[in-house]
Amino acid sequence: MMKKLATLPLALSILGTGLAGIANAAPMPGAHEHEAYAAHVQHQGGFLTQKEASDIALKHCEGTVQKAELRHENGLDVYAVHTIDKYGKGHDFKVHARDGKLEEVAVQQQVKFLTQREATNIALKHCEGKIQTVNYDNGLGVYVVHILDKYGKGHEFKVHERDGKLEEVAVKQQVKFLTEREVSDIVLKQCEGTVQKAELRHENGLDLYAIHVLDKHGKGHDFKVDARTGGFCK
């Protein structure tokens, strides 16, 4: 009986040493170990690179890759790839990051914008006359066209660059403008020489003539004259 009791502390000591060895050999993983392991698994999993995914999309659709982004969607790792083809049409693809399987998600219709000339022609079909100014409003995506009709009345239109939709913004009452000759004479009284160019314009809400004069010394001068009053504009 005394022999059995004597061997008990020795057995407990051996058991404790064994447990300590196990604990030292296999510590419980913390957050950093989990992240490192996840990265290792991902690397070992054979994910495609961004370039490989882009190349797969380009084999299906010739063009330029605008964006390629690795995402995790519905339990799958995929690259979202957006391309623009040679006709300007946009394509969205999903390329599976592990096996390269390709899915075309969406195709955007090609958008053709109107040129300034096309917008001007649309306005002239609605109102015969002489184009005074054409300005592009980038914020609204419209061309603002000012036309002087054959009766001297001013019309201002907005032409949408995408669909050519026309809006008449304002109509100005008929007014009598000075002729080009009358305005040239006013300018030549101020500056002797030869009128090289005289152009009727609409600027900052005013109808005016832009006059370029070459004086007797060969020096050029530019004037702006109010088309209604004949006064000089700054």
Short mmCIF file of C-alpha atoms in Angstrom, two decimals:
data_model
loop_
_atom_site.label_atom_id
_atom_site.label_comp_id
_atom_site.label_asym_id
_atom_site.label_seq_id
_atom_site.Cartn_x
_atom_site.Cartn_y
_atom_site.Cartn_z
CA MET A 1 0.00 0.00 0.00
CA MET A 2 2.84 2.41 0.87
CA LYS A 3 4.56 1.52 -2.46
CA LYS A 4 1.46 2.48 -4.46
CA LEU A 5 1.20 5.84 -2.67
CA ALA A 6 4.88 6.52 -3.30
CA THR A 7 4.53 6.03 -7.06
CA LEU A 8 1.50 8.41 -7.34
CA PRO A 9 3.50 11.73 -7.21
CA LEU A 10 5.89 10.35 -9.83
CA ALA A 11 3.03 9.48 -12.19
CA LEU A 12 1.46 12.92 -11.72
CA SER A 13 4.82 14.55 -12.42
CA ILE A 14 5.25 12.60 -15.67
CA LEU A 15 1.68 13.41 -16.74
CA GLY A 16 2.24 17.14 -16.07
CA THR A 17 5.48 17.15 -18.05
CA GLY A 18 3.73 15.46 -20.97
CA LEU A 19 0.87 17.95 -20.99
CA ALA A 20 3.31 20.86 -20.87
CA GLY A 21 5.19 19.40 -23.83
CA ILE A 22 1.98 19.08 -25.82
CA ALA A 23 1.03 22.67 -24.98
CA ASN A 24 4.47 23.93 -26.06
CA ALA A 25 4.40 21.90 -29.25
CA ALA A 26 0.94 23.03 -30.46
CA PRO A 27 -0.09 26.49 -29.17
CA MET A 28 -3.63 27.67 -29.92
CA PRO A 29 -3.61 29.91 -33.01
CA GLY A 30 -4.44 33.59 -32.53
CA ALA A 31 -5.96 36.12 -34.98
CA HIS A 32 -2.65 36.76 -36.77
CA GLU A 33 -2.04 33.05 -37.28
CA HIS A 34 -5.54 32.70 -38.79
CA GLU A 35 -4.91 35.57 -41.22
CA ALA A 36 -1.54 34.13 -42.24
CA TYR A 37 -3.09 30.72 -42.74
CA ALA A 38 -5.93 32.17 -44.81
CA ALA A 39 -3.43 33.98 -47.02
CA HIS A 40 -1.44 30.76 -47.39
CA VAL A 41 -4.56 28.81 -48.37
CA GLN A 42 -5.53 31.50 -50.88
CA HIS A 43 -2.05 31.44 -52.41
CA GLN A 44 -2.05 27.66 -52.53
CA GLY A 45 -5.57 27.73 -54.00
CA GLY A 46 -4.22 28.87 -57.38
CA PHE A 47 -6.05 32.17 -57.81
CA LEU A 48 -5.71 33.84 -61.20
CA THR A 49 -3.84 37.13 -61.27
CA GLN A 50 -5.59 40.31 -62.31
CA LYS A 51 -3.76 40.21 -65.65
CA GLU A 52 -4.78 36.60 -66.30
CA ALA A 53 -8.43 37.44 -65.59
CA SER A 54 -8.21 40.49 -67.85
CA ASP A 55 -6.69 38.40 -70.67
CA ILE A 56 -9.55 35.90 -70.43
CA ALA A 57 -12.09 38.71 -70.79
CA LEU A 58 -10.19 40.25 -73.73
CA LYS A 59 -10.17 36.91 -75.58
CA HIS A 60 -13.96 37.07 -75.48
CA CYS A 61 -14.18 40.77 -76.25
CA GLU A 62 -11.41 42.70 -78.04
CA GLY A 63 -10.85 46.14 -76.57
CA THR A 64 -9.41 47.85 -73.53
CA VAL A 65 -9.78 46.85 -69.87
CA GLN A 66 -11.05 49.82 -67.89
CA LYS A 67 -11.23 48.10 -64.50
CA ALA A 68 -10.47 44.70 -62.95
CA GLU A 69 -11.29 44.08 -59.29
CA LEU A 70 -11.17 40.94 -57.12
CA ARG A 71 -14.39 40.42 -55.15
CA HIS A 72 -16.05 37.79 -52.97
CA GLU A 73 -19.67 37.34 -54.09
CA ASN A 74 -22.17 34.67 -53.06
CA GLY A 75 -19.41 32.46 -51.67
CA LEU A 76 -17.29 32.78 -54.81
CA ASP A 77 -14.06 34.66 -55.50
CA VAL A 78 -14.43 36.48 -58.82
CA TYR A 79 -12.81 39.27 -60.80
CA ALA A 80 -15.22 41.99 -61.96
CA VAL A 81 -13.78 43.15 -65.30
CA HIS A 82 -15.10 46.10 -67.31
CA THR A 83 -13.98 46.48 -70.93
CA ILE A 84 -14.65 48.94 -73.75
CA ASP A 85 -14.71 47.34 -77.19
CA LYS A 86 -13.40 48.93 -80.41
CA TYR A 87 -16.87 50.32 -81.15
CA GLY A 88 -17.04 52.17 -77.84
CA LYS A 89 -19.51 49.72 -76.27
CA GLY A 90 -19.01 48.74 -72.62
CA HIS A 91 -18.99 45.10 -71.38
CA ASP A 92 -19.03 43.81 -67.79
CA PHE A 93 -17.64 40.33 -67.06
CA LYS A 94 -17.17 38.09 -64.04
CA VAL A 95 -14.12 35.82 -64.21
CA HIS A 96 -13.95 33.09 -61.55
CA ALA A 97 -10.66 33.58 -59.71
CA ARG A 98 -9.98 29.84 -59.31
CA ASP A 99 -10.96 28.22 -62.61
CA GLY A 100 -11.20 31.18 -65.05
CA LYS A 101 -14.87 30.54 -65.86
CA LEU A 102 -16.28 33.59 -67.69
CA GLU A 103 -19.70 35.20 -67.32
CA GLU A 104 -20.83 38.25 -69.30
CA VAL A 105 -22.98 40.24 -66.90
CA ALA A 106 -24.01 43.28 -68.94
CA VAL A 107 -23.51 45.04 -72.25
CA GLN A 108 -23.93 48.80 -72.39
CA GLN A 109 -25.29 50.27 -75.59
CA GLN A 110 -22.93 52.45 -77.58
CA VAL A 111 -23.70 56.14 -77.04
CA LYS A 112 -23.20 58.54 -79.96
CA PHE A 113 -22.99 62.21 -79.12
CA LEU A 114 -24.09 64.89 -81.54
CA THR A 115 -21.48 67.13 -83.09
CA GLN A 116 -21.83 70.91 -82.96
CA ARG A 117 -22.75 70.92 -86.65
CA GLU A 118 -25.49 68.31 -86.16
CA ALA A 119 -26.95 70.28 -83.23
CA THR A 120 -26.88 73.46 -85.32
CA ASN A 121 -28.69 71.76 -88.21
CA ILE A 122 -31.42 70.52 -85.85
CA ALA A 123 -32.01 74.08 -84.63
CA LEU A 124 -32.02 75.49 -88.20
CA LYS A 125 -34.68 72.98 -89.28
CA HIS A 126 -36.91 74.44 -86.59
CA CYS A 127 -36.02 78.06 -87.28
CA GLU A 128 -34.60 79.38 -90.56
CA GLY A 129 -32.07 82.12 -90.13
CA LYS A 130 -28.45 82.89 -89.38
CA ILE A 131 -26.50 81.21 -86.59
CA GLN A 132 -25.14 83.83 -84.21
CA THR A 133 -23.47 81.68 -81.57
CA VAL A 134 -23.19 78.02 -80.55
CA ASN A 135 -21.99 77.20 -77.03
CA TYR A 136 -21.64 73.84 -75.30
CA ASP A 137 -22.89 73.46 -71.72
CA ASN A 138 -20.86 70.58 -70.27
CA GLY A 139 -22.91 70.41 -67.05
CA LEU A 140 -26.23 69.92 -68.84
CA GLY A 141 -24.87 68.11 -71.90
CA VAL A 142 -26.56 70.50 -74.33
CA TYR A 143 -25.63 72.84 -77.16
CA VAL A 144 -27.03 76.35 -76.75
CA VAL A 145 -27.76 77.73 -80.23
CA HIS A 146 -28.69 81.36 -80.90
CA ILE A 147 -30.34 82.10 -84.27
CA LEU A 148 -31.37 85.39 -85.83
CA ASP A 149 -34.33 84.76 -88.15
CA LYS A 150 -35.01 86.60 -91.42
CA TYR A 151 -37.23 89.09 -89.60
CA GLY A 152 -34.48 90.10 -87.18
CA LYS A 153 -35.97 88.16 -84.27
CA GLY A 154 -33.60 86.23 -82.01
CA HIS A 155 -34.22 82.61 -80.97
CA GLU A 156 -32.29 80.61 -78.41
CA PHE A 157 -32.41 76.79 -78.42
CA LYS A 158 -31.01 73.98 -76.33
CA VAL A 159 -30.15 70.80 -78.24
CA HIS A 160 -29.39 67.70 -76.14
CA GLU A 161 -26.16 66.04 -77.23
CA ARG A 162 -27.40 62.45 -76.74
CA ASP A 163 -30.83 62.35 -78.39
CA GLY A 164 -31.07 65.67 -80.27
CA LYS A 165 -34.07 66.77 -78.24
CA LEU A 166 -34.80 70.44 -78.96
CA GLU A 167 -35.98 73.08 -76.48
CA GLU A 168 -36.71 76.67 -77.43
CA VAL A 169 -35.53 78.64 -74.43
CA ALA A 170 -36.25 82.22 -75.45
CA VAL A 171 -37.56 84.36 -78.29
CA LYS A 172 -36.50 87.99 -78.49
CA GLN A 173 -38.74 90.58 -80.03
CA GLN A 174 -37.86 91.83 -83.48
CA VAL A 175 -35.28 94.58 -83.30
CA LYS A 176 -33.59 96.76 -85.88
CA PHE A 177 -29.87 96.21 -85.96
CA LEU A 178 -27.34 98.56 -87.48
CA THR A 179 -25.97 97.31 -90.77
CA GLU A 180 -22.42 96.09 -91.14
CA ARG A 181 -21.61 99.20 -93.17
CA GLU A 182 -23.02 101.55 -90.51
CA VAL A 183 -21.00 99.88 -87.77
CA SER A 184 -17.83 99.89 -89.88
CA ASP A 185 -18.22 103.64 -90.42
CA ILE A 186 -18.57 104.17 -86.65
CA VAL A 187 -15.34 102.27 -86.02
CA LEU A 188 -13.39 104.00 -88.81
CA LYS A 189 -14.19 107.37 -87.27
CA GLN A 190 -12.39 106.08 -84.17
CA CYS A 191 -9.52 104.40 -86.04
CA GLU A 192 -8.52 105.24 -89.62
CA GLY A 193 -7.71 102.22 -91.72
CA THR A 194 -9.35 99.29 -93.47
CA VAL A 195 -12.01 96.98 -92.04
CA GLN A 196 -10.71 93.42 -92.42
CA LYS A 197 -13.63 91.62 -90.79
CA ALA A 198 -17.07 92.46 -89.40
CA GLU A 199 -19.11 89.75 -87.69
CA LEU A 200 -22.46 89.93 -85.91
CA ARG A 201 -22.41 87.94 -82.63
CA HIS A 202 -24.47 87.31 -79.52
CA GLU A 203 -22.27 87.52 -76.40
CA ASN A 204 -23.29 87.75 -72.74
CA GLY A 205 -26.85 88.69 -73.64
CA LEU A 206 -25.81 91.38 -76.17
CA ASP A 207 -26.05 91.52 -79.94
CA LEU A 208 -22.85 93.10 -81.16
CA TYR A 209 -20.48 93.41 -84.09
CA ALA A 210 -16.89 92.25 -83.75
CA ILE A 211 -14.80 94.46 -86.04
CA HIS A 212 -11.15 94.01 -86.95
CA VAL A 213 -9.39 97.05 -88.47
CA LEU A 214 -5.92 97.34 -89.97
CA ASP A 215 -4.68 100.92 -89.54
CA LYS A 216 -2.46 102.87 -91.96
CA HIS A 217 0.64 101.73 -90.07
CA GLY A 218 -0.26 98.06 -90.53
CA LYS A 219 -1.32 97.58 -86.90
CA GLY A 220 -4.44 95.55 -86.13
CA HIS A 221 -7.25 96.75 -83.84
CA ASP A 222 -10.29 94.84 -82.53
CA PHE A 223 -13.56 96.57 -81.60
CA LYS A 224 -16.92 95.42 -80.33
CA VAL A 225 -19.92 97.59 -81.18
CA ASP A 226 -23.48 97.24 -79.87
CA ALA A 227 -25.59 96.22 -82.88
CA ARG A 228 -28.57 98.24 -81.63
CA THR A 229 -27.07 101.45 -80.30
CA GLY A 230 -23.72 101.72 -82.07
CA GLY A 231 -21.93 102.16 -78.75
CA PHE A 232 -18.55 100.58 -78.13
CA CYS A 233 -18.48 97.54 -75.82
CA LYS A 234 -15.62 96.65 -73.52
#
